[in-house]
Tab-separated table of C-alpha atoms and ligand atoms in Angstrom:
chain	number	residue	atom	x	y	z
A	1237	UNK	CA	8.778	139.823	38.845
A	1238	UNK	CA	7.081	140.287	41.683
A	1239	UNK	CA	4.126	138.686	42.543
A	1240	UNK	CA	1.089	139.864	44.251
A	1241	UNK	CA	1.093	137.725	47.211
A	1242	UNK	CA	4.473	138.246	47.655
A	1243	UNK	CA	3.764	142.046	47.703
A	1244	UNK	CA	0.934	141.199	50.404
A	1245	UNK	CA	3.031	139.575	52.544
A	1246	UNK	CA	6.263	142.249	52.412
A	1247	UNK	CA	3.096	144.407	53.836
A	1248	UNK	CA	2.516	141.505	56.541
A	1249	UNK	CA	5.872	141.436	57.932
A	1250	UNK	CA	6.300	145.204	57.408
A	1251	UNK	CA	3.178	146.343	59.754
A	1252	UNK	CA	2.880	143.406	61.282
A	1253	UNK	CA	-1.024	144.140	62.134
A	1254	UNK	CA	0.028	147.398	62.882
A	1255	UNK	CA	-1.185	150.586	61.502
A	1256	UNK	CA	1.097	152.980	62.852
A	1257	UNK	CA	4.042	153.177	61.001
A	1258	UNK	CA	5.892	155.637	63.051
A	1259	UNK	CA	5.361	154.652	66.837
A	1260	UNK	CA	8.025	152.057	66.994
A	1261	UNK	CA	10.052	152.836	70.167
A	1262	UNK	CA	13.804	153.394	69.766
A	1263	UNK	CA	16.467	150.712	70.087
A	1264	UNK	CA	18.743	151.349	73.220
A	1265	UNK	CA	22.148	149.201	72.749
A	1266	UNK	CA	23.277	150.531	69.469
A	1267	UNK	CA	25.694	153.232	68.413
A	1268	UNK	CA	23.991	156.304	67.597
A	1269	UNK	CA	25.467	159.046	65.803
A	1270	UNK	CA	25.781	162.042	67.798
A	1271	UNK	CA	27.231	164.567	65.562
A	1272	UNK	CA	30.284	165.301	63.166
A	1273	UNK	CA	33.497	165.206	65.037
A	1274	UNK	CA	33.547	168.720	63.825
A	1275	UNK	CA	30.288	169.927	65.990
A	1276	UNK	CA	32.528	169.548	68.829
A	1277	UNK	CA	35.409	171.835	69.308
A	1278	UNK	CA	36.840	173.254	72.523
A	1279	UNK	CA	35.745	171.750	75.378
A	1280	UNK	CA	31.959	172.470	75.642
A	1281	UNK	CA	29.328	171.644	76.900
A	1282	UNK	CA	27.382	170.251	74.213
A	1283	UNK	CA	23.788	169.722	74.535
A	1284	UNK	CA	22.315	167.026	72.228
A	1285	UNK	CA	19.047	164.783	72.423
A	1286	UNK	CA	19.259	161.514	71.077
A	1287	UNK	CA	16.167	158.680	71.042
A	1288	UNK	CA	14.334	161.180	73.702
A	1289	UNK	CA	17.462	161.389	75.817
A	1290	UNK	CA	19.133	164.856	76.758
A	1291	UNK	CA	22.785	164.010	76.715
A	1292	UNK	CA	25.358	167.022	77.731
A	1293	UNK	CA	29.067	166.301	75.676
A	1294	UNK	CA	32.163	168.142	77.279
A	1295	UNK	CA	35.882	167.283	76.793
A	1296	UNK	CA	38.092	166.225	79.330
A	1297	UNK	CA	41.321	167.387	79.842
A	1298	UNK	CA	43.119	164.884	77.315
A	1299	UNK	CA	40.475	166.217	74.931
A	1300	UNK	CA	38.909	162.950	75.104
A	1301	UNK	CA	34.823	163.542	75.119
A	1302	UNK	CA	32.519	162.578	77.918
A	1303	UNK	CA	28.824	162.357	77.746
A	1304	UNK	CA	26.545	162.298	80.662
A	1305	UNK	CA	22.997	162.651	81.312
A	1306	UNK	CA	22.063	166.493	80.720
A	1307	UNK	CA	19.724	166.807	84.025
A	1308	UNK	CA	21.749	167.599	87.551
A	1309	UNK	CA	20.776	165.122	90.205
A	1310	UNK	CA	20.053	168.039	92.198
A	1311	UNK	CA	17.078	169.892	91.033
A	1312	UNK	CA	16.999	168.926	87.544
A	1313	UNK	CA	19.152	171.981	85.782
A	1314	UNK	CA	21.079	171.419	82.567
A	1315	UNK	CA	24.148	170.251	83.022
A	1316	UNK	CA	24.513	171.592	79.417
A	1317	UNK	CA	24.136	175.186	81.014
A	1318	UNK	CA	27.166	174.520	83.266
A	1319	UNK	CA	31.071	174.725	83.421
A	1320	UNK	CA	33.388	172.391	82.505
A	1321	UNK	CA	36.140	172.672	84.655
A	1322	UNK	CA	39.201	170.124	83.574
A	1323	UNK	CA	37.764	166.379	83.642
A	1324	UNK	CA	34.734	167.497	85.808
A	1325	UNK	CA	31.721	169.265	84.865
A	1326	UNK	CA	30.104	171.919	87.219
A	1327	UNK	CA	26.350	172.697	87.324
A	1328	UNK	CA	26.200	176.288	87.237
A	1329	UNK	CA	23.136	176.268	89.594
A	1330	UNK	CA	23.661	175.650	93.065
A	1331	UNK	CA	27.451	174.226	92.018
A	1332	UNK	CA	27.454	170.644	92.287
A	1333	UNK	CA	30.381	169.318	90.535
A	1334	UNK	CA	31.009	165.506	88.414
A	1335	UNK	CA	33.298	163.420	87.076
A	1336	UNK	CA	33.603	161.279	84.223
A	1337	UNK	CA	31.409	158.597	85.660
A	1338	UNK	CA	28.835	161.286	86.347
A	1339	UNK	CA	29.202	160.961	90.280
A	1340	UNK	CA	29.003	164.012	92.343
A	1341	UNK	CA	32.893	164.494	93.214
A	1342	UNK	CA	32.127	168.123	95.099
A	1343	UNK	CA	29.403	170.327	96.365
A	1344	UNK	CA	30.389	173.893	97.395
A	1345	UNK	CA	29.545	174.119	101.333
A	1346	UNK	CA	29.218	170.486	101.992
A	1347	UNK	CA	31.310	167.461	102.852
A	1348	UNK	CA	29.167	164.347	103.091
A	1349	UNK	CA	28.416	163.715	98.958
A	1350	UNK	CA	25.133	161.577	99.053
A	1351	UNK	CA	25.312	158.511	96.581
A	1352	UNK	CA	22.199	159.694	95.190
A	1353	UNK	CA	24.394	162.477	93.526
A	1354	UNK	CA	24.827	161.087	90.454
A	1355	UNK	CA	23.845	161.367	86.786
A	1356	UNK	CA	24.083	158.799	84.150
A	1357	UNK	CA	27.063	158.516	82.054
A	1358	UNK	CA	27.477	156.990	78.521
A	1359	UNK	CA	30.052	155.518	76.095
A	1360	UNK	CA	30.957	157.775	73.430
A	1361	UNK	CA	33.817	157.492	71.010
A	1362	UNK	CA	34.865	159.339	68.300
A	1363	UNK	CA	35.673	157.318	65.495
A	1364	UNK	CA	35.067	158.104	61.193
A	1365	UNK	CA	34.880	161.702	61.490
A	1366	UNK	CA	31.753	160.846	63.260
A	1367	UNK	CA	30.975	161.073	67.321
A	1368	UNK	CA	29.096	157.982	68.256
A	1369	UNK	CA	26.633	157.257	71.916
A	1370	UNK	CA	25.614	153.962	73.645
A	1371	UNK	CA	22.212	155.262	75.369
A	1372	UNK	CA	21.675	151.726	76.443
A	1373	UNK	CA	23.242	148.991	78.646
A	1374	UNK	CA	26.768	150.142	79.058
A	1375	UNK	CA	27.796	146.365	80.083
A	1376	UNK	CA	27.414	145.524	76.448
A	1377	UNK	CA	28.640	148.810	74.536
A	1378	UNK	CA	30.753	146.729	72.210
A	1379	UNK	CA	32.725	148.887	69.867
A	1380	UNK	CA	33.116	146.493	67.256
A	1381	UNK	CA	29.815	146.995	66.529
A	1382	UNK	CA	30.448	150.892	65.209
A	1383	UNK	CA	30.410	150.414	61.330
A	1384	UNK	CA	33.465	150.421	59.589
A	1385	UNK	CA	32.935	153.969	57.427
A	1386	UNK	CA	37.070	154.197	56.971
A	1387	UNK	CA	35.799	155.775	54.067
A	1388	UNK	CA	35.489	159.113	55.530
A	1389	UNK	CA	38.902	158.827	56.449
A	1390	UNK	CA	40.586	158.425	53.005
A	1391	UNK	CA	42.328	161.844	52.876
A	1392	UNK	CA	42.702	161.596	49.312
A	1393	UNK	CA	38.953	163.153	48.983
A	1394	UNK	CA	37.806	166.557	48.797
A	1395	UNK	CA	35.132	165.826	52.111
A	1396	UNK	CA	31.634	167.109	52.382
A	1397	UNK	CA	29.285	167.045	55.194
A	1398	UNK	CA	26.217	168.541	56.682
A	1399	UNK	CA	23.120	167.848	58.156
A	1400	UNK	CA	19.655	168.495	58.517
A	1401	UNK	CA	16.581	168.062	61.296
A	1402	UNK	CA	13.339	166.370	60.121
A	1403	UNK	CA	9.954	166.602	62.126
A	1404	UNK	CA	9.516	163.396	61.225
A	1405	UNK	CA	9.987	159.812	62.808
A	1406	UNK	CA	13.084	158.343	62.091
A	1407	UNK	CA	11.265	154.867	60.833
A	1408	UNK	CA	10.317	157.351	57.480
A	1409	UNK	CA	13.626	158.311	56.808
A	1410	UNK	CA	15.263	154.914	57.319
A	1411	UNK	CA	12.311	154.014	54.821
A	1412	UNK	CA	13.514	156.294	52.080
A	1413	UNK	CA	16.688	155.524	52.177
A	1414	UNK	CA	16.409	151.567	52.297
A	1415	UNK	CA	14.471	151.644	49.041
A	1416	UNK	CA	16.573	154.166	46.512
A	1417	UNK	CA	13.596	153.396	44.012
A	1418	UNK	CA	12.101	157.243	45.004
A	1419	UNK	CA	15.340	159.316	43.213
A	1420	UNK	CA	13.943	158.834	39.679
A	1421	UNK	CA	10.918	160.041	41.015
A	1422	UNK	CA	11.000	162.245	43.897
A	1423	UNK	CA	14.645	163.789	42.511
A	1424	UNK	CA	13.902	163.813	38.851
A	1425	UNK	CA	14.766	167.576	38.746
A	1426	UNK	CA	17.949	167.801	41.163
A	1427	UNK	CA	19.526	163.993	40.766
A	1428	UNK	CA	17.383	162.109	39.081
A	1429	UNK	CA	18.628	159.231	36.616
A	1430	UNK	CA	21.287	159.058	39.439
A	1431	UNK	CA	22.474	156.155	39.772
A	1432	UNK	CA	20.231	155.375	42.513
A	1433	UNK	CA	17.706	154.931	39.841
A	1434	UNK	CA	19.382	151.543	38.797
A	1435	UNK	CA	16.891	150.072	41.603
A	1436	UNK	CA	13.958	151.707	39.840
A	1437	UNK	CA	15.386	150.844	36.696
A	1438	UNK	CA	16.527	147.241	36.792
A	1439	UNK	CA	14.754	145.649	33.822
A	1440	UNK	CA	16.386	148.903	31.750
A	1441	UNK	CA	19.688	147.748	32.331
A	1442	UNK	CA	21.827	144.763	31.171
A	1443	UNK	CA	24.037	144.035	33.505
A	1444	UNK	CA	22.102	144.370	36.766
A	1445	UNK	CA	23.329	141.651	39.830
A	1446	UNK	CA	19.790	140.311	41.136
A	1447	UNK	CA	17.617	142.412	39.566
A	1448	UNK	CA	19.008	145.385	41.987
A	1449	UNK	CA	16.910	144.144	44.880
A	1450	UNK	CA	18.028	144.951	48.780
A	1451	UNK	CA	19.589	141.428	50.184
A	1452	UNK	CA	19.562	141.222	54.117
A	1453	UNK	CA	23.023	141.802	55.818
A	1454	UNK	CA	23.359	140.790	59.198
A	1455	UNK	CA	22.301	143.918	60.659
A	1456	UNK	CA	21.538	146.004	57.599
A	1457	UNK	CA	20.218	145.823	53.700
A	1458	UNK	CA	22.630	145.899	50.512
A	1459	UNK	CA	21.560	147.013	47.162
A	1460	UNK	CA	23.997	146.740	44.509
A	1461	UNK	CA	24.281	146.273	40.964
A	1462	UNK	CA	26.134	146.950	37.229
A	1463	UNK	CA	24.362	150.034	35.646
A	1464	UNK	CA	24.494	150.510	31.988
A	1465	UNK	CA	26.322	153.163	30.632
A	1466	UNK	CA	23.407	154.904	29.637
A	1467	UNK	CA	22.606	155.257	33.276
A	1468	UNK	CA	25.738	157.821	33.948
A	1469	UNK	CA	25.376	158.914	37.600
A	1470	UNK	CA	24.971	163.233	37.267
A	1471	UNK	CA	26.868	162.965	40.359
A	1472	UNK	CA	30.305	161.603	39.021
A	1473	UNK	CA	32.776	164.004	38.467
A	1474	UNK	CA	33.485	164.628	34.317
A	1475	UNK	CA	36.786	163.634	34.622
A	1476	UNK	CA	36.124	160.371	34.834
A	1477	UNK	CA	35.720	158.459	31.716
A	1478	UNK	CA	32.555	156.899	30.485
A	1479	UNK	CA	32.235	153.466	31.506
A	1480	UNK	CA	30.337	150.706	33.487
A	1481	UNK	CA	28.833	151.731	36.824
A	1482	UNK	CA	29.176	149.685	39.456
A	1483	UNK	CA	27.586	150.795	42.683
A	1484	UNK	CA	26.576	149.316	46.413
A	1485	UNK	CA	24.661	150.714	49.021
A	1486	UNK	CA	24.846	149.461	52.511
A	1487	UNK	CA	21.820	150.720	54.930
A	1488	UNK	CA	22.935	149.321	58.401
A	1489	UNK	CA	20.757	149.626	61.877
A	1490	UNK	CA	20.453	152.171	63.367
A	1491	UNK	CA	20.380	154.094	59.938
A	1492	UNK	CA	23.954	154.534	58.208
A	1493	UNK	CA	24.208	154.808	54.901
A	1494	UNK	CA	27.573	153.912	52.645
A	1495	UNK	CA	27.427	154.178	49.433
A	1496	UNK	CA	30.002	153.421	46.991
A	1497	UNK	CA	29.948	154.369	42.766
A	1498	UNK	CA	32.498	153.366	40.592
A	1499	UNK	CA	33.432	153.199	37.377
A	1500	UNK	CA	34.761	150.824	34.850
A	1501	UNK	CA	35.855	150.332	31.474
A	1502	UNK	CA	33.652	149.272	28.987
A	1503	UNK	CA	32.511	145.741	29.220
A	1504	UNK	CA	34.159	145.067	33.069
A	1505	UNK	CA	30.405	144.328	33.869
A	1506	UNK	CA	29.911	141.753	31.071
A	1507	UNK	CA	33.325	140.136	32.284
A	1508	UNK	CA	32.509	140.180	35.792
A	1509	UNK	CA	28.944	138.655	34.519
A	1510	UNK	CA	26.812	140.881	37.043
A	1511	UNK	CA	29.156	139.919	40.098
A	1512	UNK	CA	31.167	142.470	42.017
A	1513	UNK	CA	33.857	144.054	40.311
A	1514	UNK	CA	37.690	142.163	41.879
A	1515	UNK	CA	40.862	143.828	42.592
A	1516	UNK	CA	41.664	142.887	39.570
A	1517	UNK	CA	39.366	145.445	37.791
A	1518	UNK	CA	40.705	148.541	36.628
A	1519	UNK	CA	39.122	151.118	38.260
A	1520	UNK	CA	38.503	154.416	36.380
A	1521	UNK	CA	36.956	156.688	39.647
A	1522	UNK	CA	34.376	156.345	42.264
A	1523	UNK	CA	32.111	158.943	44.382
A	1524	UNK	CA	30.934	157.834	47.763
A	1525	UNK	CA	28.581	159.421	50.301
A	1526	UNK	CA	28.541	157.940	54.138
A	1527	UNK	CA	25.129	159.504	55.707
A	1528	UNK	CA	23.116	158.418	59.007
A	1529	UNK	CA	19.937	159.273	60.934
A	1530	UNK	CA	19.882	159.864	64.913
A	1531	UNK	CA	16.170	159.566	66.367
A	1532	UNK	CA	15.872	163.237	68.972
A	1533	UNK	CA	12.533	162.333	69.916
A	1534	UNK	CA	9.101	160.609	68.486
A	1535	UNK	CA	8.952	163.396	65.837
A	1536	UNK	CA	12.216	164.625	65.471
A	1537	UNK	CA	15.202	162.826	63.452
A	1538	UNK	CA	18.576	164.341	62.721
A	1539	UNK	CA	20.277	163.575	59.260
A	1540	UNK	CA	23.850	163.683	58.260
A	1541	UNK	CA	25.371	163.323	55.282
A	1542	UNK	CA	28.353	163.713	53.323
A	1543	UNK	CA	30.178	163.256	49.905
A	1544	UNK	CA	33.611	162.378	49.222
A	1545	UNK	CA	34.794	162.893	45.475
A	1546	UNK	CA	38.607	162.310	44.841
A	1547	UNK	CA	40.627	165.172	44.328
A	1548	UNK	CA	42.120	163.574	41.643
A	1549	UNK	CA	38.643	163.212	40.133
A	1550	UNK	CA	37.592	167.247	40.192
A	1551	UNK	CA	38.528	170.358	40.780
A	1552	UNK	CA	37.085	172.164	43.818
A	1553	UNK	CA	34.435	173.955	41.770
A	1554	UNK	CA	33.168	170.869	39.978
A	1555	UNK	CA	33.181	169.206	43.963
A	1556	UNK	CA	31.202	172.142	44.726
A	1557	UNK	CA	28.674	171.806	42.128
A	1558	UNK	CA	28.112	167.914	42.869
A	1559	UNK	CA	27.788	168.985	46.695
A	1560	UNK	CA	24.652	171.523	45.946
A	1561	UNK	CA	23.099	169.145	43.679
A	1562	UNK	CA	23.221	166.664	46.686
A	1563	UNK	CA	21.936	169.567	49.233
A	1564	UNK	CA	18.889	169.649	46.811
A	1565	UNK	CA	17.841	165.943	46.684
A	1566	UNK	CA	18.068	166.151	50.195
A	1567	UNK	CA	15.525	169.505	50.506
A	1568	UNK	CA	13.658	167.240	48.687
A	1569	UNK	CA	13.527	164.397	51.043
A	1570	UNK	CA	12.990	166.673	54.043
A	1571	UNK	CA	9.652	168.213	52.047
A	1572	UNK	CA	8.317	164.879	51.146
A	1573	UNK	CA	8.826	162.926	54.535
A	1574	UNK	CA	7.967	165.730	56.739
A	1575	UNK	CA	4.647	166.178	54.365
A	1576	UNK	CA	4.426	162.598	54.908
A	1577	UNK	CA	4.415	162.633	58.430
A	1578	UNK	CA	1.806	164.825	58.815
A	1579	UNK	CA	-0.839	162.746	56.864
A	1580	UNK	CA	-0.292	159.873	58.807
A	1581	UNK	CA	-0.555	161.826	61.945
A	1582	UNK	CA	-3.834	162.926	60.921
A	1583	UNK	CA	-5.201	159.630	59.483
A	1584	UNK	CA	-4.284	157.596	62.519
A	1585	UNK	CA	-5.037	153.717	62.526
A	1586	UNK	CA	-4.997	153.163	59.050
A	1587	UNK	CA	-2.984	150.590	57.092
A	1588	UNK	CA	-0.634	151.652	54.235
A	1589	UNK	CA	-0.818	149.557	50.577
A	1590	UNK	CA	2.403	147.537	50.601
A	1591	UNK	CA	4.848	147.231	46.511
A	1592	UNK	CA	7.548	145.106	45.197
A	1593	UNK	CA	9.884	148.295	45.604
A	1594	UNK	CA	8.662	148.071	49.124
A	1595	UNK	CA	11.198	144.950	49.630
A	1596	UNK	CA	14.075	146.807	51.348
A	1597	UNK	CA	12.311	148.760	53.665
A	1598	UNK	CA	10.840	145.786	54.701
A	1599	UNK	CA	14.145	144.349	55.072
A	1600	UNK	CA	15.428	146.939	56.742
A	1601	UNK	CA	12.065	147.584	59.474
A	1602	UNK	CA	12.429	143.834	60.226
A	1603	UNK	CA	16.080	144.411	61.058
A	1604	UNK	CA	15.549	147.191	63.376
A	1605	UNK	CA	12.446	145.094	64.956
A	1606	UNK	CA	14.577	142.177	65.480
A	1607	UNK	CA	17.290	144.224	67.386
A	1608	UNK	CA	14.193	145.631	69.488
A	1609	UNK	CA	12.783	142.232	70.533
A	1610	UNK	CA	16.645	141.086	71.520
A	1611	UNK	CA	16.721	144.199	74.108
A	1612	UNK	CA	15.962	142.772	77.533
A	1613	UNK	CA	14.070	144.637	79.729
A	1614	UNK	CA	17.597	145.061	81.777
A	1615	UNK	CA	18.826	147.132	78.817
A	1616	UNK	CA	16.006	149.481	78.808
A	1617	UNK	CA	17.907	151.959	81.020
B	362	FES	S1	20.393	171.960	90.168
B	362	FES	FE1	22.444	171.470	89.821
B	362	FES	S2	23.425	172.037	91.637
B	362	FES	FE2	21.365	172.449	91.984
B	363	FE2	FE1	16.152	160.941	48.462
């Protein structure tokens, strides 16, 4: 149980002394997720904001993508209204034309190219269904660092994915997503006794690993835990027999969200004794949904999501069904945050009242503070 103090002092390292919640600036060297793979067919342009940035996406040649600053050197047009025109990308103003590297590499009645004549370009790969951006230092764009979500690419599962813009800071939606303690409540009608809930629920089930609370990772939270049977997710498919839950939940910086359910025969949790299920475990089905959030700008957030049952699991229509019950939790986020928002807008300088359930938010805003204070000033672009 949680103790007072303890409560008091999540709130302490959560705030900080701070009473605005949703002012943090955004973290540079990270991988942000652009968009689904899918948002980019043909060969563009593209026009996307990310953390305040406007970034113009166009595909090479090769199909490979290329992102560059969306603002031509020259007098500040889109590049996003231009032309791609093989590995180059024209700005349909006055015609100056750049490369991959976002130098000017032709200007229509000119020879001499001044250096000036140049936009910024960033790394972007496409990797998990997903397209990712480095906005910050390009020096240290390590790839490794892109999440491993080979989850999405299990072909196996009937694949769902959308997304949705908040007008909200992206701190809020991080928040409500590092502590799963809101779907009893806020989704009580659409999802609720999901098996989210087990965090909510802890002391109702048996077989729950550490009480259900978020552990650090090294750059993230994990909740996970055994759920009784009683605690059937709504969102596994029927097919899959009754059993033991056993589910995880990763929330890694910037804001991606993996999220594994499985379930077991019968009494797998009392003979794993609340630890993680082994490869020895029999496995009777599992649901996952792999879903990030992508700060636009101070106020603005973009959310993607997706859900991957197994086709062996359910038939298209059941998949279907489990899909809109998901878009409905998630019209229910968007209400409540955005609501949110707007009250702390208008009540600016006050402090929020921290609770236990408050741990892995806390968890998760020291996290993204931590990767903030390790930016050098160099990296800040
Ligand atoms: S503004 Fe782009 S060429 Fe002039
Ligand atoms: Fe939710």
């Amino acid at each position: 149980m949680k103790q007072p103090q303890d409560v008091e002092q999540h709130v302490d390292n959560a705030y900080g002394g701070e009473r605005e919640p949703t002012n943090a600036p955004f973290v540079r060297n990270i991988w942000y997720v652009v968009g689904w793979a899918g948002e980019f067919e043909g060969s563009g342009p593209f026009s996307r904001c990310i953390i305040d940035e406007p970034v113009v996406l166009y595909r090479k040649g090769n199909g490979a993508l290329v992102a560059l600053q969306d603002r031509c050197a020259h007098r500040w047009a889109p590049l996003s209204l231009g032309r791609v025109e093989g590995d180059h990308l024209r700005c349909m103003y006055h015609g100056v034309k750049y490369g991959v590297d976002g130098q000017c590499v032709e200007m229509l009645g000119q020879d001499r190219i001044p250096k000036t004549l140049c936009v910024r370009s960033y790394p972007v790969v496409e990797r998990h269904r997903f397209v990712w951006i480095w906005l910050g230092n390009p020096a240290v764009a390590d790839t490794s660092l892109i999440p491993d979500l080979g989850i999405l690419d299990q072909d196996w599962r009937r694949f769902y994915s959308g997304s949705l813009q908040y007008e909200a800071h992206y701190s809020l939606i991080n928040d409500n997503l590092a502590d799963l303690s809101h779907i009893a409540v806020l989704h009580e009608k659409s999802g609720g006794r999901t098996v989210g809930s087990a965090a909510a629920d802890s002391q109702l089930t048996p077989y729950v690993s550490g009480g259900a609370e978020a552990k650090p990772l090294d750059r993230g939270i994990r909740v996970e835990a055994w759920v009784g049977p009683a605690q059937r997710s709504i969102l596994l498919p029927r097919k899959i027999p009754g059993g033991d839950i056993w589910t995880r939940t990763d929330f890694l910086a910037p804001g991606t969200l993996v999220s594994i359910t499985q379930m077991y025969p019968y009494g797998t949790a009392e003979k794993c004794k609340g630890l993680p299920p082994g490869p020895e475990q029999r496995m009777l089905g599992d649901i996952m949904s792999i879903q990030a959030v992508t700060p636009v700008a101070p106020r603005k957030t973009k959310y993607f999501f997706s859900l991957g049952p197994r086709v062996a699991d359910a038939e298209k229509e059941e998949s279907d069904g489990l899909w809109q019950i998901m878009l409905e939790t998630f019209a229910e986020d968007l209400q409540m945050i955005q609501a949110q928002q707007k009250v702390i807008d208008d009540h600016p300088g006050h402090r929020m009242a921290g609770i236990a359930a408050d741990r892995g938010l806390i968890l998760f805003r020291n996290v993204m503070k931590s990767l903030l204070a390790a930016e050098s000033p160099g990296a800040r672009l």
